[in-house]
Short mmCIF file of C-alpha atoms and ligand atoms in Angstrom, two decimals:
data_model
loop_
_atom_site.label_atom_id
_atom_site.label_comp_id
_atom_site.label_asym_id
_atom_site.label_seq_id
_atom_site.Cartn_x
_atom_site.Cartn_y
_atom_site.Cartn_z
CA MET J 23 106.31 139.00 36.20
CA ALA J 24 104.98 135.43 35.85
CA ILE J 25 106.65 132.81 38.05
CA THR J 26 105.24 129.40 37.21
CA GLU J 27 107.27 127.18 39.54
CA ILE J 28 105.47 126.27 42.77
CA ILE J 29 107.73 126.20 45.82
CA PRO J 30 106.01 124.02 48.46
CA GLY J 31 105.79 125.88 51.74
CA LEU J 32 107.48 128.88 50.03
CA GLU J 33 110.80 127.41 51.16
CA GLY J 34 113.59 129.92 50.51
CA VAL J 35 111.22 132.48 48.95
CA PRO J 36 111.66 136.00 50.42
CA ILE J 37 108.30 137.71 50.84
CA ALA J 38 109.43 141.02 52.36
CA GLU J 39 112.45 143.09 53.26
CA SER J 40 112.78 143.17 57.03
CA ALA J 41 115.16 144.83 59.49
CA ILE J 42 113.75 143.14 62.61
CA SER J 43 115.61 139.86 63.04
CA ARG J 44 118.07 137.59 61.30
CA VAL J 45 118.72 133.85 61.37
CA ASP J 46 121.74 132.00 60.01
CA GLY J 47 120.66 128.38 60.08
CA GLN J 48 124.12 126.99 59.35
CA ARG J 49 125.87 128.97 62.10
CA SER J 50 123.22 128.61 64.84
CA LEU J 51 122.75 132.38 64.87
CA LEU J 52 119.73 134.49 65.78
CA GLU J 53 119.86 138.28 66.12
CA TYR J 54 117.17 140.82 66.92
CA ARG J 55 118.03 144.20 65.37
CA GLY J 56 121.66 143.07 65.12
CA LEU J 57 122.00 141.88 68.75
CA SER J 58 122.65 138.20 69.38
CA ILE J 59 120.06 136.17 71.23
CA GLU J 60 122.72 135.01 73.70
CA THR J 61 123.56 138.62 74.60
CA LEU J 62 119.91 139.56 74.98
CA ALA J 63 119.17 136.51 77.14
CA GLU J 64 122.05 137.44 79.41
CA HIS J 65 121.67 141.21 79.64
CA SER J 66 118.23 142.33 78.46
CA THR J 67 114.69 142.13 79.82
CA PHE J 68 111.53 141.26 77.94
CA GLU J 69 110.34 144.87 78.21
CA GLU J 70 113.60 146.21 76.79
CA THR J 71 113.54 143.61 74.01
CA CYS J 72 109.97 144.67 73.17
CA TYR J 73 111.03 148.30 72.88
CA MET J 74 113.96 147.40 70.68
CA LEU J 75 111.93 145.15 68.38
CA LEU J 76 109.22 147.79 67.95
CA TYR J 77 111.41 150.89 67.63
CA GLY J 78 114.63 149.49 66.18
CA LYS J 79 117.04 150.64 68.91
CA LEU J 80 117.88 149.98 72.53
CA PRO J 81 115.97 152.42 74.76
CA THR J 82 117.61 154.97 77.03
CA ARG J 83 116.88 154.53 80.74
CA THR J 84 114.02 157.04 80.56
CA GLU J 85 112.55 155.60 77.37
CA LEU J 86 112.55 152.14 78.92
CA SER J 87 111.01 153.18 82.22
CA ASP J 88 108.31 155.21 80.41
CA PHE J 89 107.59 152.31 78.07
CA ALA J 90 107.38 149.76 80.90
CA ALA J 91 105.34 152.05 83.19
CA ASP J 92 102.93 153.02 80.38
CA GLY J 93 102.52 149.35 79.63
CA THR J 94 101.43 148.44 83.14
CA ARG J 95 98.45 150.83 82.77
CA HIS J 96 97.01 148.55 80.12
CA ARG J 97 97.05 145.30 82.10
CA ARG J 98 93.46 145.25 83.28
CA LEU J 99 90.84 143.55 81.15
CA LYS J 100 87.42 145.08 80.53
CA TYR J 101 84.94 143.23 82.72
CA ARG J 102 83.10 142.13 79.58
CA ILE J 103 86.27 140.40 78.34
CA VAL J 104 86.43 138.55 81.68
CA ASP J 105 82.75 137.64 81.18
CA LEU J 106 83.58 136.41 77.70
CA LEU J 107 86.35 134.18 79.11
CA LYS J 108 83.90 132.81 81.69
CA CYS J 109 81.50 131.84 78.90
CA LEU J 110 84.05 129.76 77.01
CA PRO J 111 84.08 125.97 77.55
CA GLU J 112 86.63 125.01 80.21
CA HIS J 113 87.88 122.15 77.99
CA GLY J 114 88.53 124.60 75.12
CA HIS J 115 92.20 125.06 74.35
CA PRO J 116 93.81 128.17 75.93
CA MET J 117 95.03 129.22 72.47
CA GLU J 118 91.43 129.21 71.24
CA ALA J 119 90.38 131.32 74.22
CA LEU J 120 93.28 133.71 73.59
CA GLN J 121 92.47 134.08 69.91
CA ALA J 122 88.81 134.80 70.69
CA ALA J 123 89.69 137.27 73.44
CA VAL J 124 92.22 139.21 71.34
CA ALA J 125 89.71 139.58 68.50
CA ALA J 126 87.10 140.77 71.03
CA ILE J 127 89.48 143.16 72.84
CA GLY J 128 90.00 145.12 69.61
CA MET J 129 86.28 145.89 69.45
CA PHE J 130 86.58 148.07 72.55
CA TYR J 131 88.99 150.50 70.91
CA PRO J 132 87.48 152.72 68.20
CA ASP J 133 91.00 154.06 67.54
CA ARG J 134 92.15 150.64 66.36
CA TYR J 135 92.24 151.68 62.68
CA ASN J 136 94.01 154.96 63.36
CA PRO J 137 97.56 154.72 62.03
CA ASN J 138 99.14 157.68 63.85
CA ALA J 139 102.24 157.02 65.95
CA ALA J 140 100.52 157.48 69.33
CA GLN J 141 97.70 155.08 68.49
CA LYS J 142 100.12 152.51 67.11
CA ARG J 143 102.08 152.66 70.37
CA LEU J 144 98.89 152.28 72.40
CA SER J 145 97.76 149.25 70.40
CA CYS J 146 101.18 147.64 70.87
CA LEU J 147 101.21 148.29 74.62
CA ARG J 148 97.67 146.99 75.05
CA LEU J 149 98.37 143.78 73.19
CA ILE J 150 101.75 143.10 74.83
CA GLU J 151 100.26 143.67 78.31
CA LYS J 152 96.84 142.09 77.91
CA VAL J 153 97.82 138.83 76.19
CA PRO J 154 99.53 137.40 79.34
CA VAL J 155 96.62 138.60 81.49
CA VAL J 156 94.12 136.79 79.24
CA VAL J 157 96.17 133.58 79.43
CA ALA J 158 96.35 133.68 83.24
CA SER J 159 92.70 134.71 83.61
CA PHE J 160 91.34 131.99 81.34
CA HIS J 161 93.34 129.39 83.24
CA ARG J 162 91.98 130.53 86.60
CA LEU J 163 88.40 130.90 85.43
CA ARG J 164 88.26 127.50 83.73
CA ASN J 165 89.34 125.91 87.03
CA GLY J 166 86.61 127.73 88.93
CA ASP J 167 89.12 130.04 90.67
CA ASP J 168 88.56 133.77 91.07
CA ASN J 169 90.27 136.01 88.59
CA VAL J 170 93.24 137.87 90.09
CA VAL J 171 93.63 141.61 89.56
CA PRO J 172 96.91 142.36 87.76
CA ARG J 173 99.66 144.20 89.65
CA ARG J 174 101.56 147.18 88.29
CA ASP J 175 104.65 146.72 90.46
CA LEU J 176 105.73 143.52 88.70
CA ASN J 177 107.23 143.04 85.25
CA ILE J 178 105.22 141.19 82.61
CA ALA J 179 106.70 137.78 83.48
CA GLY J 180 106.26 138.29 87.24
CA ASN J 181 102.71 139.55 86.90
CA PHE J 182 101.84 136.54 84.74
CA LEU J 183 103.16 134.07 87.33
CA TYR J 184 101.38 136.03 90.07
CA MET J 185 98.06 136.02 88.23
CA LEU J 186 98.35 132.34 87.27
CA THR J 187 98.94 131.13 90.82
CA GLY J 188 97.70 133.97 93.05
CA ASN J 189 101.03 133.76 94.90
CA GLU J 190 103.97 136.15 95.13
CA PRO J 191 106.18 135.15 92.20
CA ASP J 192 109.62 133.71 92.92
CA PRO J 193 112.27 136.15 91.55
CA GLN J 194 114.31 133.36 90.00
CA ALA J 195 111.28 131.84 88.27
CA THR J 196 110.33 135.32 87.07
CA ARG J 197 113.77 135.87 85.55
CA ILE J 198 113.74 132.48 83.83
CA LEU J 199 110.31 133.20 82.32
CA ASP J 200 111.57 136.66 81.31
CA ILE J 201 114.47 134.99 79.46
CA CYS J 202 112.10 132.49 77.82
CA MET J 203 110.03 135.44 76.62
CA ILE J 204 113.11 137.17 75.19
CA LEU J 205 114.00 133.95 73.34
CA HIS J 206 110.50 133.60 71.86
CA ALA J 207 109.85 137.26 71.04
CA GLU J 208 110.71 137.19 67.33
CA HIS J 209 111.89 134.79 64.67
CA THR J 210 111.95 136.18 61.11
CA MET J 211 109.33 135.03 58.59
CA ASN J 212 107.84 132.01 60.35
CA ALA J 213 104.29 130.79 59.62
CA SER J 214 102.47 132.93 62.22
CA THR J 215 104.45 136.07 61.36
CA PHE J 216 103.72 135.52 57.68
CA ALA J 217 100.02 135.02 58.50
CA GLY J 218 100.08 138.26 60.51
CA ARG J 219 101.81 140.15 57.69
CA VAL J 220 99.27 138.90 55.15
CA VAL J 221 96.45 140.20 57.35
CA ALA J 222 98.37 143.45 58.03
CA SER J 223 98.74 143.95 54.28
CA THR J 224 94.95 144.25 53.99
CA LEU J 225 95.19 147.16 56.49
CA ALA J 226 93.20 145.17 59.05
CA HIS J 227 93.78 146.51 62.58
CA PRO J 228 96.48 145.08 64.90
CA TYR J 229 94.07 143.06 67.09
CA CYS J 230 92.97 141.28 63.95
CA VAL J 231 96.61 140.82 62.86
CA VAL J 232 97.49 139.25 66.22
CA SER J 233 94.42 137.02 66.38
CA SER J 234 95.23 135.67 62.90
CA ALA J 235 98.84 135.04 63.89
CA LEU J 236 97.60 133.23 67.03
CA GLY J 237 95.60 130.84 64.86
CA ALA J 238 98.70 130.02 62.84
CA LEU J 239 100.86 129.59 65.95
CA SER J 240 98.42 127.10 67.51
CA GLY J 241 99.21 124.25 65.08
CA PRO J 242 101.41 121.32 66.17
CA LEU J 243 103.96 122.01 63.43
CA HIS J 244 104.52 125.51 64.84
CA GLY J 245 103.95 126.68 68.44
CA GLY J 246 101.98 123.58 69.40
CA ALA J 247 105.08 121.36 69.30
CA ASN J 248 106.25 122.09 72.88
CA GLU J 249 103.17 120.41 74.40
CA GLN J 250 103.74 117.37 72.24
CA VAL J 251 107.41 117.06 73.23
CA LEU J 252 106.42 116.34 76.84
CA GLN J 253 103.83 113.79 75.71
CA MET J 254 106.51 112.10 73.62
CA LEU J 255 109.01 112.05 76.52
CA GLU J 256 106.40 110.54 78.84
CA ARG J 257 105.53 107.92 76.24
CA ILE J 258 109.22 106.97 75.93
CA GLY J 259 109.23 106.61 79.71
CA SER J 260 112.95 106.22 80.50
CA PRO J 261 116.38 107.05 79.01
CA GLU J 262 116.93 103.31 78.44
CA ASN J 263 113.88 103.18 76.13
CA ALA J 264 115.00 106.14 74.04
CA ARG J 265 117.07 104.27 71.45
CA ALA J 266 114.40 101.69 70.62
CA ALA J 267 111.62 104.30 70.65
CA LEU J 268 113.51 106.56 68.28
CA ALA J 269 114.38 103.68 65.96
CA ARG J 270 110.66 102.87 65.76
CA MET J 271 109.78 106.51 65.08
CA VAL J 272 112.40 106.85 62.34
CA GLU J 273 111.27 103.57 60.76
CA THR J 274 107.61 104.58 60.71
CA LYS J 275 108.55 108.14 59.64
CA GLU J 276 106.92 109.57 62.75
CA LYS J 277 108.25 113.07 63.41
CA ILE J 278 110.25 113.62 66.56
CA MET J 279 108.59 116.60 68.16
CA GLY J 280 110.93 119.48 68.98
CA PHE J 281 113.30 118.46 66.20
CA GLY J 282 113.80 119.90 62.74
CA HIS J 283 113.46 123.38 61.39
CA ARG J 284 112.96 125.00 58.01
CA VAL J 285 115.94 127.32 58.55
CA TYR J 286 118.22 125.82 61.23
CA LYS J 287 120.26 122.93 59.94
CA THR J 288 122.19 122.79 63.18
CA VAL J 289 121.02 123.22 66.80
CA ASP J 290 118.66 126.15 67.29
CA PRO J 291 120.60 128.66 69.47
CA ARG J 292 117.52 129.12 71.66
CA ALA J 293 117.44 125.38 72.39
CA LYS J 294 121.02 125.56 73.76
CA ILE J 295 120.03 128.29 76.23
CA LEU J 296 116.80 126.58 77.27
CA LYS J 297 118.55 123.22 77.73
CA LYS J 298 120.67 124.74 80.51
CA TYR J 299 117.61 126.03 82.37
CA ALA J 300 115.70 122.77 81.81
CA GLU J 301 118.61 120.81 83.27
CA ASP J 302 119.03 123.08 86.33
CA LEU J 303 115.32 123.15 87.11
CA CYS J 304 114.74 119.42 86.58
CA ARG J 305 117.81 118.41 88.61
CA ARG J 306 116.55 120.54 91.49
CA SER J 307 113.02 119.14 91.40
CA GLY J 308 114.04 115.57 90.52
CA ASN J 309 112.03 115.62 87.27
CA LYS J 310 113.28 112.61 85.29
CA LEU J 311 111.94 113.90 81.98
CA TYR J 312 115.14 115.92 81.50
CA ASP J 313 117.25 112.72 81.45
CA ILE J 314 114.90 111.23 78.86
CA ALA J 315 115.12 114.42 76.79
CA ALA J 316 118.92 114.47 76.94
CA LYS J 317 119.06 110.83 75.82
CA VAL J 318 116.56 111.49 73.01
CA GLU J 319 118.73 114.39 71.87
CA GLU J 320 121.86 112.22 71.95
CA VAL J 321 120.29 109.34 70.01
CA ALA J 322 118.41 111.59 67.58
CA SER J 323 121.62 113.48 66.85
CA GLU J 324 123.34 110.23 65.87
CA VAL J 325 120.47 109.30 63.55
CA LEU J 326 119.23 112.62 62.17
CA SER J 327 121.84 115.38 62.50
CA ASP J 328 123.56 114.51 59.21
CA ARG J 329 120.19 115.39 57.59
CA GLY J 330 120.19 118.73 59.43
CA ILE J 331 117.41 117.65 61.83
CA CYS J 332 118.43 119.01 65.23
CA PRO J 333 116.66 120.21 68.41
CA ASN J 334 114.60 123.36 67.96
CA VAL J 335 113.35 125.88 70.53
CA ASP J 336 110.40 123.68 71.49
CA PHE J 337 112.45 120.67 72.53
CA TYR J 338 113.41 122.10 75.92
CA SER J 339 110.94 124.98 76.39
CA GLY J 340 108.13 122.70 77.59
CA LEU J 341 110.34 121.23 80.31
CA VAL J 342 111.21 124.73 81.54
CA TYR J 343 107.57 125.88 81.50
CA ALA J 344 106.43 122.76 83.37
CA GLU J 345 109.07 123.40 86.03
CA LEU J 346 107.80 126.98 86.38
CA GLY J 347 104.37 125.56 87.21
CA ILE J 348 102.78 126.48 83.89
CA PRO J 349 100.04 124.02 82.86
CA ARG J 350 100.94 122.00 79.81
CA ASP J 351 98.09 123.18 77.63
CA CYS J 352 99.19 126.80 78.28
CA PHE J 353 102.69 126.30 76.82
CA THR J 354 101.77 127.58 73.37
CA SER J 355 99.96 130.57 74.89
CA VAL J 356 103.14 131.41 76.83
CA PHE J 357 105.00 131.29 73.51
CA ALA J 358 102.33 133.67 72.14
CA MET J 359 102.74 136.05 75.11
CA ALA J 360 106.28 136.63 73.85
CA ARG J 361 105.76 136.40 70.09
CA VAL J 362 103.03 139.04 70.15
CA VAL J 363 105.77 141.68 70.06
CA GLY J 364 107.40 140.14 67.00
CA TRP J 365 104.03 140.11 65.21
CA LEU J 366 103.51 143.76 66.14
CA ALA J 367 106.98 144.76 64.93
CA HIS J 368 106.15 143.08 61.61
CA TRP J 369 102.75 144.81 61.53
CA LEU J 370 104.49 148.20 61.90
CA GLU J 371 107.06 147.29 59.26
CA GLN J 372 104.44 145.97 56.82
CA ILE J 373 102.17 149.01 56.93
CA GLU J 374 105.16 151.32 56.57
CA ASN J 375 105.72 150.04 53.04
CA ASN J 376 102.57 148.16 52.19
CA ARG J 377 101.29 146.26 49.24
CA ILE J 378 98.48 143.74 49.75
CA PHE J 379 99.61 140.09 49.51
CA ARG J 380 97.86 138.53 46.58
CA PRO J 381 99.83 135.58 45.23
CA THR J 382 98.60 133.37 42.46
CA GLN J 383 97.97 129.67 41.89
CA ARG J 384 98.35 127.10 39.19
CA TYR J 385 94.85 125.88 38.38
CA VAL J 386 94.64 122.09 38.03
CA GLY J 387 90.83 121.60 38.11
CA LYS J 388 88.25 121.00 35.40
CA VAL J 389 87.58 123.55 32.69
CA GLY J 390 84.22 124.43 31.07
CA ASP J 391 82.28 121.60 32.72
CA ALA J 392 78.57 121.12 31.90
CA TYR J 393 75.95 121.86 34.60
CA VAL J 394 73.89 118.65 35.03
CA PRO J 395 70.35 119.19 36.41
CA ILE J 396 70.01 117.55 39.85
CA ALA J 397 67.42 115.01 38.61
CA ASP J 398 69.92 113.70 36.06
CA ARG J 399 72.87 113.30 38.42
CA ARG J 400 74.01 109.86 39.51
C1 COA V 524 109.59 122.28 61.86
C2 COA V 524 109.13 121.48 60.64
C3 COA V 524 107.62 121.68 60.46
C4 COA V 524 109.87 122.01 59.40
O1 COA V 524 109.25 121.47 58.28
P1 COA V 524 109.86 121.47 56.81
O2 COA V 524 110.93 122.48 56.69
O3 COA V 524 108.71 121.54 55.88
O4 COA V 524 110.56 120.09 56.71
P2 COA V 524 109.84 118.72 56.37
O5 COA V 524 108.72 118.45 57.31
O6 COA V 524 109.51 118.71 54.88
O7 COA V 524 111.01 117.73 56.62
C5 COA V 524 112.08 117.47 55.70
C6 COA V 524 112.56 116.05 55.95
O8 COA V 524 113.06 115.93 57.27
C7 COA V 524 112.27 115.04 58.05
N1 COA V 524 112.00 115.63 59.35
C8 COA V 524 111.78 116.93 59.61
N2 COA V 524 111.53 117.12 60.90
C9 COA V 524 111.63 115.90 61.47
C10 COA V 524 111.45 115.44 62.78
N3 COA V 524 111.14 116.28 63.75
N4 COA V 524 111.59 114.14 63.03
C11 COA V 524 111.89 113.28 62.03
N5 COA V 524 112.05 113.65 60.76
C12 COA V 524 111.92 114.96 60.49
C13 COA V 524 110.96 114.89 57.27
O9 COA V 524 110.31 113.67 57.54
C14 COA V 524 111.44 115.02 55.87
O10 COA V 524 112.01 113.81 55.47
P3 COA V 524 111.87 113.27 53.98
O11 COA V 524 112.56 114.29 53.14
O12 COA V 524 112.53 111.94 54.00
O13 COA V 524 110.40 113.21 53.70
C15 COA V 524 109.47 119.98 60.82
O14 COA V 524 110.84 119.82 61.06
C16 COA V 524 108.64 119.34 61.93
O15 COA V 524 107.50 118.92 61.68
N6 COA V 524 109.21 119.22 63.18
C17 COA V 524 108.49 118.68 64.30
C18 COA V 524 107.54 119.73 64.86
C19 COA V 524 108.27 120.82 65.60
O16 COA V 524 109.13 120.57 66.44
N7 COA V 524 107.89 122.07 65.30
C20 COA V 524 108.43 123.23 65.98
C21 COA V 524 109.22 124.07 65.03
S1 COA V 524 110.05 125.38 65.90
#
């Protein structure tokens, strides 16, 4: 079948059938396996959400405790991966370190190409558990701090906060990070998931799938936006400056970071949940950036919402992460710590019914050009 029309950014083009998650951009709706994101944020845990995304159903008590306990066995990094992290430049971006480490981690597992159910489960557990450990370890090592040995008695969010700071994690902070991870775990056919599915379709192994998806997530139009939101809020400086700053940005067609979405034409449901946590945390600590953010949202809504440009997940996530003590340049890696499970669910789904992605192009270059010898070229 020849389709000749080019759809920029593949907007509205379905590239796979998927039973993992669903977005309704007009109704501010996101569901994982049929369960609303609001319900999951209130009642689930990141570990339970991981199980459900990978296996398509909520686990029984035993299935969940086995899954979570098995996972904790895979937290430790090979000492050579720690050595690799030590060798990376401390000014390198944590997403670059994470992408390099995930690609390298795969090399330690000869079973990585084996598609039987047990090996698939192992690969998923290793990636879900090791990604947060890599993020925390790289951060400590680049600051000249000792690496902290992961603990098995904490959940993924708690162990991450523990390893990042070396201190006993606060239960409330752990739960908020757990909720953030639920909210970021999966989001239909976004750019990084598509990148991962393309790589999966070549039957590359899951470490390769995840490292490719990490590269896609790192860009400022995707997972990198949350870092930039805080920079923008700081640049605006006060709620009183918001209106003039936004008018300037709209006039010069500068994008407002944390706003707009290919699918949501109303507020992203994840942004509504994160806004509440951002407000609570900032009020308690006296962080004025929340007031600037709220004013930016108010003014931007007046100017842009009739064009369907509304706050997305990244508008408030950075504020929450900053309040949890997460360094700003680690925000996208924290997003990745959660999204790794979505990528893996899509990897499993893709290889279940695979055909390699091989789209086409419309050639617009020269045809049949003459080769001019180098001496005759001007
Ligand atoms: C998310 C995003 C990449 C979606 O891109 P997209 O679907 O290709 O939409 P476009 O970038 O083509 O935008 C369509 C129109 O809305 C405008 N627009 C989109 N997002 C905007 C924003 N954040 N601020 C101002 N204008 C925006 C574009 O300028 C464009 O206007 P035009 O038609 O007059 O040229 C885009 O909204 C964006 O860059 N947002 C900021 C980055 C961000 O927050 N990313 C995180 C996403 S979760």
